[in-house]
Amino acid sequence: MELIKNQHIVFVINSLEGGGAEKVICDWLTEMEPVFTQSRSKVTLLLLDDLPEANVVPNYVNKQTLDSKGKLFSSYTCLKKTLMTNKPDIIFSFLNRSNVLCSLIGRQLDIPAIISERSNTSQHFGNSLKGKFSKLIVRIVYSRASRIIAVSEGVRLDLIANFCIQSDRCTTLQNAYNKDKLIEKSNLEIEAEIPENGFIIAIGRLHLVKNFELLINAYAQSNINIPLLILGEGPLRKKLQKQIDSLNCTNKIFLKGYQVNPYPYIKNAAYMVSTSNAEGFPNAIAEALCLGTPIVATNCESGPAEILADDVYFTTMDAEIVKYGVLCKPKSINAVKSGLRLMTKIDKTAAYRQTLQTRAQQYSFDNVRATLIAEINRLVKSK
């Protein structure tokens, strides 16, 4: 299938900081370059905020920074003005603020908008007063989008069940990974020293939703004799370091900060642990599979069960060994401790690691290209 020719497609995202969605949009733009070039499409990337960039945009993309300083109203006025000037054929947005704005502005300017939901919306906002208001906004606004792409089946089911999204307007497109490139990066030398006698790896932004506090407590109570390395930056760094100090674990738990190339760590780890309260489709888990690294993960909504158990409806009251790792009950120190114990029982042979890598082959860019072409063509034809 070929993309309809001579289209102007504008992608919109908050920024290109070091997050999963930011990496995915750059990966998509890179993999779609031959498609866009062949169809003579013009591609623009609009960044709502002027922030340091941890991801590289391909040269063929016209990148513009709006500098709305994270404010919703400023984002709205800047984005609407820019879209009125650019007059694109399709808008394609990532992340909640961009999705809300593109749903609204797309309808106002009669421009078809595809929004990509990257997290489990119900879990992401929670049940605080602010969270309930945010969910109300999503319920009202997302229905104005032309099409919705959910990053996992769990995210899609949540949008349909809780946000009044019609099932025929929402499709699932899981993240994709170039296993060969990840393996190549994992073999590169890095300046930091990697422990020689084994270690556990955890990766993510130091934010409440990743629940590193729980991981640190569970690890400290488990008498594990190999260190825990946590890769990532965020607002909770000082708090987490104080927690590590108070548990007398300064020689066992290390906050390594954000790593441009985390793959040598992932490849050489004994296993990875993820204790998130909510996800969409966790990149770190899928990338660990690509490198054959065993995984312990909380069975949060959404993504871990789809990846590790191959079952979106999987549940557990404690911790269980599943097809491709160990799944634990979310937000439970005891369940994570059980999961860590279960991981020691898995025979992590070369054959087991190869099974994990074979599982990762499901997440290919062929599917990404086919889905994006189909979704864009659908909206162009309907105009």
Short mmCIF file of C-alpha atoms in Angstrom, two decimals:
data_model
loop_
_atom_site.label_atom_id
_atom_site.label_comp_id
_atom_site.label_asym_id
_atom_site.label_seq_id
_atom_site.Cartn_x
_atom_site.Cartn_y
_atom_site.Cartn_z
CA MET A 1 0.00 0.00 0.00
CA GLU A 2 1.29 3.45 -0.94
CA LEU A 3 0.61 6.77 0.75
CA ILE A 4 -1.57 9.20 -1.21
CA LYS A 5 0.79 11.73 -2.78
CA ASN A 6 1.48 15.40 -2.06
CA GLN A 7 0.11 15.59 1.47
CA HIS A 8 1.24 17.99 4.18
CA ILE A 9 1.30 16.12 7.47
CA VAL A 10 1.94 17.96 10.73
CA PHE A 11 3.03 16.00 13.80
CA VAL A 12 2.54 17.66 17.19
CA ILE A 13 4.12 16.75 20.54
CA ASN A 14 4.83 18.66 23.76
CA SER A 15 8.64 18.45 23.42
CA LEU A 16 11.49 16.07 22.64
CA GLU A 17 12.67 15.52 26.20
CA GLY A 18 13.91 12.07 27.14
CA GLY A 19 10.62 10.19 27.41
CA GLY A 20 9.17 7.15 25.69
CA ALA A 21 6.65 8.98 23.49
CA GLU A 22 9.32 11.44 22.36
CA LYS A 23 11.56 8.57 21.31
CA VAL A 24 8.71 6.82 19.51
CA ILE A 25 7.73 9.83 17.39
CA CYS A 26 11.35 10.23 16.25
CA ASP A 27 11.55 6.50 15.49
CA TRP A 28 8.33 6.72 13.47
CA LEU A 29 9.57 9.72 11.50
CA THR A 30 12.84 7.92 10.79
CA GLU A 31 11.18 4.70 9.65
CA MET A 32 8.57 6.56 7.57
CA GLU A 33 11.11 8.67 5.66
CA PRO A 34 11.10 6.44 2.52
CA VAL A 35 7.28 6.45 2.51
CA PHE A 36 6.99 10.22 2.88
CA THR A 37 9.77 10.84 0.34
CA GLN A 38 8.26 8.55 -2.27
CA SER A 39 4.83 10.15 -1.88
CA ARG A 40 6.34 13.66 -2.03
CA SER A 41 4.76 14.48 1.31
CA LYS A 42 5.73 17.55 3.30
CA VAL A 43 6.31 16.67 6.96
CA THR A 44 6.39 19.20 9.79
CA LEU A 45 7.00 18.56 13.50
CA LEU A 46 5.62 21.15 15.94
CA LEU A 47 7.01 21.21 19.49
CA LEU A 48 4.75 23.01 21.96
CA ASP A 49 7.55 23.75 24.44
CA ASP A 50 11.14 24.92 24.05
CA LEU A 51 12.96 22.34 26.17
CA PRO A 52 16.28 20.46 25.89
CA GLU A 53 16.00 17.74 23.27
CA ALA A 54 17.14 14.18 23.96
CA ASN A 55 15.93 12.79 20.63
CA VAL A 56 17.08 13.53 17.08
CA VAL A 57 14.64 14.42 14.30
CA PRO A 58 15.49 13.28 10.73
CA ASN A 59 16.72 16.05 8.44
CA TYR A 60 13.79 15.80 6.02
CA VAL A 61 11.38 16.96 8.76
CA ASN A 62 10.68 20.68 9.15
CA LYS A 63 10.86 21.17 12.93
CA GLN A 64 9.29 24.24 14.57
CA THR A 65 9.31 25.12 18.27
CA LEU A 66 6.37 27.18 19.58
CA ASP A 67 7.61 27.80 23.16
CA SER A 68 4.26 27.79 24.99
CA LYS A 69 6.06 27.19 28.31
CA GLY A 70 3.87 24.24 29.25
CA LYS A 71 0.71 26.35 29.50
CA LEU A 72 -2.51 25.03 28.02
CA PHE A 73 -3.94 28.35 26.83
CA SER A 74 -0.62 29.53 25.40
CA SER A 75 -0.27 26.16 23.66
CA TYR A 76 -3.75 26.57 22.19
CA THR A 77 -3.16 30.06 20.78
CA CYS A 78 0.31 29.29 19.42
CA LEU A 79 -0.73 25.99 17.87
CA LYS A 80 -3.91 27.31 16.29
CA LYS A 81 -2.08 30.26 14.73
CA THR A 82 0.66 27.99 13.38
CA LEU A 83 -1.81 25.48 11.93
CA MET A 84 -3.77 28.27 10.26
CA THR A 85 -0.52 29.38 8.62
CA ASN A 86 0.71 25.90 7.66
CA LYS A 87 -2.68 24.62 6.44
CA PRO A 88 -1.82 20.90 6.71
CA ASP A 89 -3.89 18.07 5.27
CA ILE A 90 -3.55 15.93 8.42
CA ILE A 91 -2.61 16.59 12.06
CA PHE A 92 -1.01 13.76 14.04
CA SER A 93 -0.46 14.32 17.77
CA PHE A 94 1.26 12.58 20.69
CA LEU A 95 0.67 12.98 24.46
CA ASN A 96 -2.34 14.31 26.33
CA ARG A 97 -1.95 18.09 26.02
CA SER A 98 -1.18 17.86 22.32
CA ASN A 99 -4.03 15.39 21.82
CA VAL A 100 -6.59 17.63 23.52
CA LEU A 101 -5.48 20.68 21.54
CA CYS A 102 -5.35 18.92 18.17
CA SER A 103 -8.78 17.36 18.70
CA LEU A 104 -10.24 20.82 19.34
CA ILE A 105 -8.31 22.83 16.77
CA GLY A 106 -8.62 20.17 14.10
CA ARG A 107 -12.40 20.32 14.40
CA GLN A 108 -12.38 24.15 14.41
CA LEU A 109 -10.18 24.39 11.30
CA ASP A 110 -11.72 21.38 9.56
CA ILE A 111 -8.40 19.52 9.52
CA PRO A 112 -8.56 15.75 10.20
CA ALA A 113 -6.73 14.92 13.42
CA ILE A 114 -5.24 11.59 14.43
CA ILE A 115 -4.34 11.46 18.11
CA SER A 116 -2.02 8.87 19.62
CA GLU A 117 -2.81 7.97 23.24
CA ARG A 118 0.38 6.82 24.94
CA SER A 119 -0.78 5.88 28.46
CA ASN A 120 -3.72 4.28 30.22
CA THR A 121 -5.86 7.40 30.54
CA SER A 122 -7.84 6.35 33.61
CA GLN A 123 -4.75 5.35 35.57
CA HIS A 124 -2.67 8.29 34.34
CA PHE A 125 -5.00 10.92 35.81
CA GLY A 126 -6.16 9.02 38.90
CA ASN A 127 -9.13 9.99 41.07
CA SER A 128 -8.09 13.31 42.60
CA LEU A 129 -10.28 16.34 41.90
CA LYS A 130 -7.78 17.53 39.29
CA GLY A 131 -7.61 14.04 37.82
CA LYS A 132 -11.38 13.74 37.55
CA PHE A 133 -11.55 17.13 35.82
CA SER A 134 -8.81 16.10 33.38
CA LYS A 135 -10.68 12.89 32.58
CA LEU A 136 -13.85 14.90 31.95
CA ILE A 137 -11.95 17.07 29.47
CA VAL A 138 -10.64 13.96 27.69
CA ARG A 139 -14.14 12.45 27.59
CA ILE A 140 -15.52 15.61 25.96
CA VAL A 141 -12.65 16.46 23.63
CA TYR A 142 -11.22 13.16 22.37
CA SER A 143 -14.50 12.32 20.66
CA ARG A 144 -13.82 15.28 18.34
CA ALA A 145 -10.69 13.64 16.91
CA SER A 146 -11.04 11.98 13.53
CA ARG A 147 -9.12 8.86 14.57
CA ILE A 148 -7.45 7.58 17.73
CA ILE A 149 -4.43 5.27 17.83
CA ALA A 150 -3.92 3.52 21.17
CA VAL A 151 -0.45 2.30 22.09
CA SER A 152 -1.80 -0.97 23.51
CA GLU A 153 -4.99 -2.98 23.54
CA GLY A 154 -5.45 -2.13 27.21
CA VAL A 155 -5.34 1.59 26.41
CA ARG A 156 -7.85 1.10 23.59
CA LEU A 157 -10.26 -0.82 25.83
CA ASP A 158 -9.98 1.88 28.51
CA LEU A 159 -10.82 4.64 26.01
CA ILE A 160 -13.87 2.73 24.77
CA ALA A 161 -15.15 1.76 28.22
CA ASN A 162 -14.50 5.00 30.11
CA PHE A 163 -14.21 7.86 27.62
CA CYS A 164 -17.09 7.35 25.18
CA ILE A 165 -14.83 6.51 22.24
CA GLN A 166 -16.50 4.47 19.50
CA SER A 167 -14.63 1.21 18.93
CA ASP A 168 -14.56 1.63 15.14
CA ARG A 169 -12.72 4.98 15.48
CA CYS A 170 -9.95 3.62 17.68
CA THR A 171 -7.22 1.17 16.66
CA THR A 172 -4.24 -0.37 18.46
CA LEU A 173 -0.68 0.18 17.24
CA GLN A 174 1.98 -1.10 19.60
CA ASN A 175 5.44 0.42 19.64
CA ALA A 176 8.04 -1.05 17.31
CA TYR A 177 11.73 -1.74 17.82
CA ASN A 178 14.73 -2.32 15.60
CA LYS A 179 16.32 -5.24 17.44
CA ASP A 180 19.53 -5.16 15.38
CA LYS A 181 20.10 -1.46 16.17
CA LEU A 182 19.47 -2.07 19.88
CA ILE A 183 21.95 -4.95 19.90
CA GLU A 184 24.49 -2.75 18.10
CA LYS A 185 24.04 0.02 20.69
CA SER A 186 24.25 -2.51 23.53
CA ASN A 187 27.74 -3.51 22.34
CA LEU A 188 29.11 0.05 22.40
CA GLU A 189 31.52 1.05 25.13
CA ILE A 190 30.26 3.58 27.67
CA GLU A 191 32.21 5.82 30.01
CA ALA A 192 30.49 4.65 33.18
CA GLU A 193 31.65 1.46 34.84
CA ILE A 194 29.21 -1.46 34.74
CA PRO A 195 29.34 -3.87 37.72
CA GLU A 196 31.11 -7.09 36.72
CA ASN A 197 29.39 -9.50 39.10
CA GLY A 198 25.80 -8.92 38.09
CA PHE A 199 23.22 -6.23 38.82
CA ILE A 200 19.53 -5.43 38.53
CA ILE A 201 18.39 -2.63 36.22
CA ALA A 202 15.38 -0.30 36.43
CA ILE A 203 14.71 2.49 33.94
CA GLY A 204 12.29 5.41 33.87
CA ARG A 205 11.59 8.99 34.80
CA LEU A 206 11.90 9.58 38.55
CA HIS A 207 8.21 10.33 38.93
CA LEU A 208 5.41 9.04 41.17
CA VAL A 209 3.84 6.94 38.42
CA LYS A 210 7.02 4.84 38.10
CA ASN A 211 6.92 4.05 41.85
CA PHE A 212 10.65 3.68 42.40
CA GLU A 213 9.96 4.23 46.11
CA LEU A 214 8.24 0.84 46.20
CA LEU A 215 11.07 -0.80 44.25
CA ILE A 216 13.70 0.55 46.62
CA ASN A 217 11.78 -0.70 49.67
CA ALA A 218 11.14 -4.12 48.13
CA TYR A 219 14.78 -4.50 47.12
CA ALA A 220 16.03 -3.40 50.55
CA GLN A 221 13.80 -5.97 52.26
CA SER A 222 14.79 -8.83 49.95
CA ASN A 223 18.44 -9.28 50.98
CA ILE A 224 19.58 -9.38 47.36
CA ASN A 225 23.36 -9.59 46.99
CA ILE A 226 23.73 -7.79 43.66
CA PRO A 227 23.30 -4.00 43.26
CA LEU A 228 20.28 -2.18 41.86
CA LEU A 229 20.96 0.47 39.20
CA ILE A 230 18.19 2.99 38.46
CA LEU A 231 18.55 4.91 35.19
CA GLY A 232 16.57 8.13 34.77
CA GLU A 233 16.09 11.69 35.99
CA GLY A 234 13.12 13.50 37.44
CA PRO A 235 11.65 15.57 40.27
CA LEU A 236 11.91 12.76 42.86
CA ARG A 237 15.67 12.28 42.66
CA LYS A 238 16.49 13.98 45.98
CA LYS A 239 13.65 12.20 47.78
CA LEU A 240 14.70 8.80 46.44
CA GLN A 241 18.33 9.42 47.39
CA LYS A 242 17.25 10.25 50.94
CA GLN A 243 15.24 7.03 51.02
CA ILE A 244 18.29 5.06 49.87
CA ASP A 245 20.44 6.73 52.53
CA SER A 246 17.91 6.05 55.29
CA LEU A 247 17.84 2.35 54.36
CA ASN A 248 21.65 2.18 54.48
CA CYS A 249 21.70 1.08 50.86
CA THR A 250 24.10 3.67 49.44
CA ASN A 251 26.52 0.91 48.46
CA LYS A 252 23.80 -1.24 46.86
CA ILE A 253 21.32 1.11 45.13
CA PHE A 254 22.63 3.67 42.65
CA LEU A 255 20.77 6.48 40.86
CA LYS A 256 22.69 6.65 37.60
CA GLY A 257 20.75 9.50 35.99
CA TYR A 258 19.51 9.70 32.42
CA GLN A 259 21.59 7.63 30.00
CA VAL A 260 21.63 8.44 26.29
CA ASN A 261 22.58 4.82 25.65
CA PRO A 262 21.04 2.58 28.34
CA TYR A 263 21.39 -0.57 26.25
CA PRO A 264 24.78 -1.82 27.54
CA TYR A 265 23.22 -1.70 31.03
CA ILE A 266 20.09 -3.57 29.90
CA LYS A 267 22.07 -6.22 28.02
CA ASN A 268 24.44 -6.93 30.91
CA ALA A 269 21.85 -6.88 33.71
CA ALA A 270 20.87 -10.08 35.50
CA TYR A 271 17.30 -8.89 35.00
CA MET A 272 15.13 -5.77 34.80
CA VAL A 273 12.48 -4.67 37.30
CA SER A 274 9.57 -2.31 36.55
CA THR A 275 7.24 -1.24 39.38
CA SER A 276 5.07 1.32 37.58
CA ASN A 277 1.58 2.21 38.79
CA ALA A 278 0.46 2.84 35.20
CA GLU A 279 1.87 2.48 31.70
CA GLY A 280 0.73 2.62 28.11
CA PHE A 281 3.13 0.28 26.39
CA PRO A 282 6.39 0.23 28.39
CA ASN A 283 9.35 0.72 26.07
CA ALA A 284 11.90 -0.41 28.65
CA ILE A 285 10.23 -3.82 28.98
CA ALA A 286 10.01 -4.36 25.23
CA GLU A 287 13.61 -3.25 24.72
CA ALA A 288 14.75 -5.64 27.44
CA LEU A 289 13.05 -8.44 25.48
CA CYS A 290 14.94 -7.37 22.36
CA LEU A 291 18.20 -7.83 24.26
CA GLY A 292 17.13 -11.08 25.94
CA THR A 293 17.09 -9.63 29.46
CA PRO A 294 14.62 -11.27 31.91
CA ILE A 295 11.94 -9.03 33.43
CA VAL A 296 9.97 -8.63 36.66
CA ALA A 297 7.11 -6.13 36.23
CA THR A 298 4.03 -4.96 38.06
CA ASN A 299 0.87 -5.94 36.21
CA CYS A 300 -0.30 -2.34 35.91
CA GLU A 301 -2.63 -0.97 33.27
CA SER A 302 -1.65 -1.12 30.49
CA GLY A 303 1.00 -3.07 28.61
CA PRO A 304 3.01 -5.40 30.87
CA ALA A 305 0.48 -8.25 30.70
CA GLU A 306 0.14 -7.87 26.93
CA ILE A 307 3.90 -8.09 26.50
CA LEU A 308 4.92 -10.66 29.11
CA ALA A 309 1.82 -12.87 29.41
CA ASP A 310 0.44 -12.27 25.89
CA ASP A 311 -2.92 -11.67 27.61
CA VAL A 312 -4.47 -8.23 28.11
CA TYR A 313 -6.88 -9.69 30.71
CA PHE A 314 -4.23 -11.40 32.89
CA THR A 315 -4.56 -10.77 36.65
CA THR A 316 -2.62 -11.88 39.72
CA MET A 317 -3.08 -11.30 43.46
CA ASP A 318 0.63 -11.71 44.22
CA ALA A 319 3.29 -12.67 41.67
CA GLU A 320 3.44 -15.30 38.95
CA ILE A 321 5.86 -16.61 36.38
CA VAL A 322 4.30 -16.04 32.94
CA LYS A 323 5.40 -16.82 29.37
CA TYR A 324 8.05 -14.14 29.11
CA GLY A 325 8.84 -13.02 32.66
CA VAL A 326 7.30 -12.42 36.08
CA LEU A 327 4.21 -10.30 36.75
CA CYS A 328 3.37 -8.87 40.20
CA LYS A 329 0.36 -7.19 41.73
CA PRO A 330 0.79 -3.39 41.37
CA LYS A 331 1.48 -1.10 44.36
CA SER A 332 2.39 -4.04 46.63
CA ILE A 333 5.80 -4.38 48.28
CA ASN A 334 5.08 -7.99 49.20
CA ALA A 335 4.10 -8.86 45.63
CA VAL A 336 7.27 -7.31 44.22
CA LYS A 337 9.34 -9.17 46.83
CA SER A 338 7.60 -12.37 45.70
CA GLY A 339 8.38 -11.48 42.10
CA LEU A 340 12.06 -10.98 42.90
CA ARG A 341 12.13 -14.40 44.59
CA LEU A 342 10.42 -16.02 41.60
CA MET A 343 12.99 -14.54 39.24
CA THR A 344 15.72 -16.45 41.08
CA LYS A 345 13.86 -19.69 40.24
CA ILE A 346 13.83 -19.05 36.49
CA ASP A 347 16.62 -20.87 34.67
CA LYS A 348 17.95 -17.91 32.72
CA THR A 349 19.72 -19.97 30.06
CA ALA A 350 20.74 -18.81 26.61
CA ALA A 351 17.66 -20.62 25.28
CA TYR A 352 15.38 -18.67 27.66
CA ARG A 353 16.94 -15.38 26.60
CA GLN A 354 16.49 -16.36 22.95
CA THR A 355 12.79 -16.98 23.66
CA LEU A 356 12.52 -13.41 24.94
CA GLN A 357 14.19 -12.05 21.80
CA THR A 358 11.88 -14.10 19.60
CA ARG A 359 8.90 -12.58 21.41
CA ALA A 360 10.22 -9.09 20.64
CA GLN A 361 10.11 -9.76 16.89
CA GLN A 362 6.33 -9.20 17.04
CA TYR A 363 6.93 -5.48 17.47
CA SER A 364 8.13 -4.60 13.97
CA PHE A 365 8.16 -1.37 11.98
CA ASP A 366 6.43 -3.12 9.08
CA ASN A 367 3.23 -2.99 11.11
CA VAL A 368 3.82 0.67 12.00
CA ARG A 369 4.28 1.69 8.38
CA ALA A 370 1.22 -0.24 7.18
CA THR A 371 -1.02 1.17 9.92
CA LEU A 372 0.11 4.79 9.50
CA ILE A 373 -0.33 4.65 5.72
CA ALA A 374 -3.82 3.16 6.12
CA GLU A 375 -4.91 5.72 8.72
CA ILE A 376 -3.62 8.73 6.76
CA ASN A 377 -5.10 7.49 3.48
CA ARG A 378 -8.45 6.85 5.17
CA LEU A 379 -8.72 10.47 6.30
CA VAL A 380 -7.45 11.96 3.04
CA LYS A 381 -10.08 10.00 1.08
CA SER A 382 -12.84 11.06 3.47
CA LYS A 383 -12.18 14.80 3.08
#
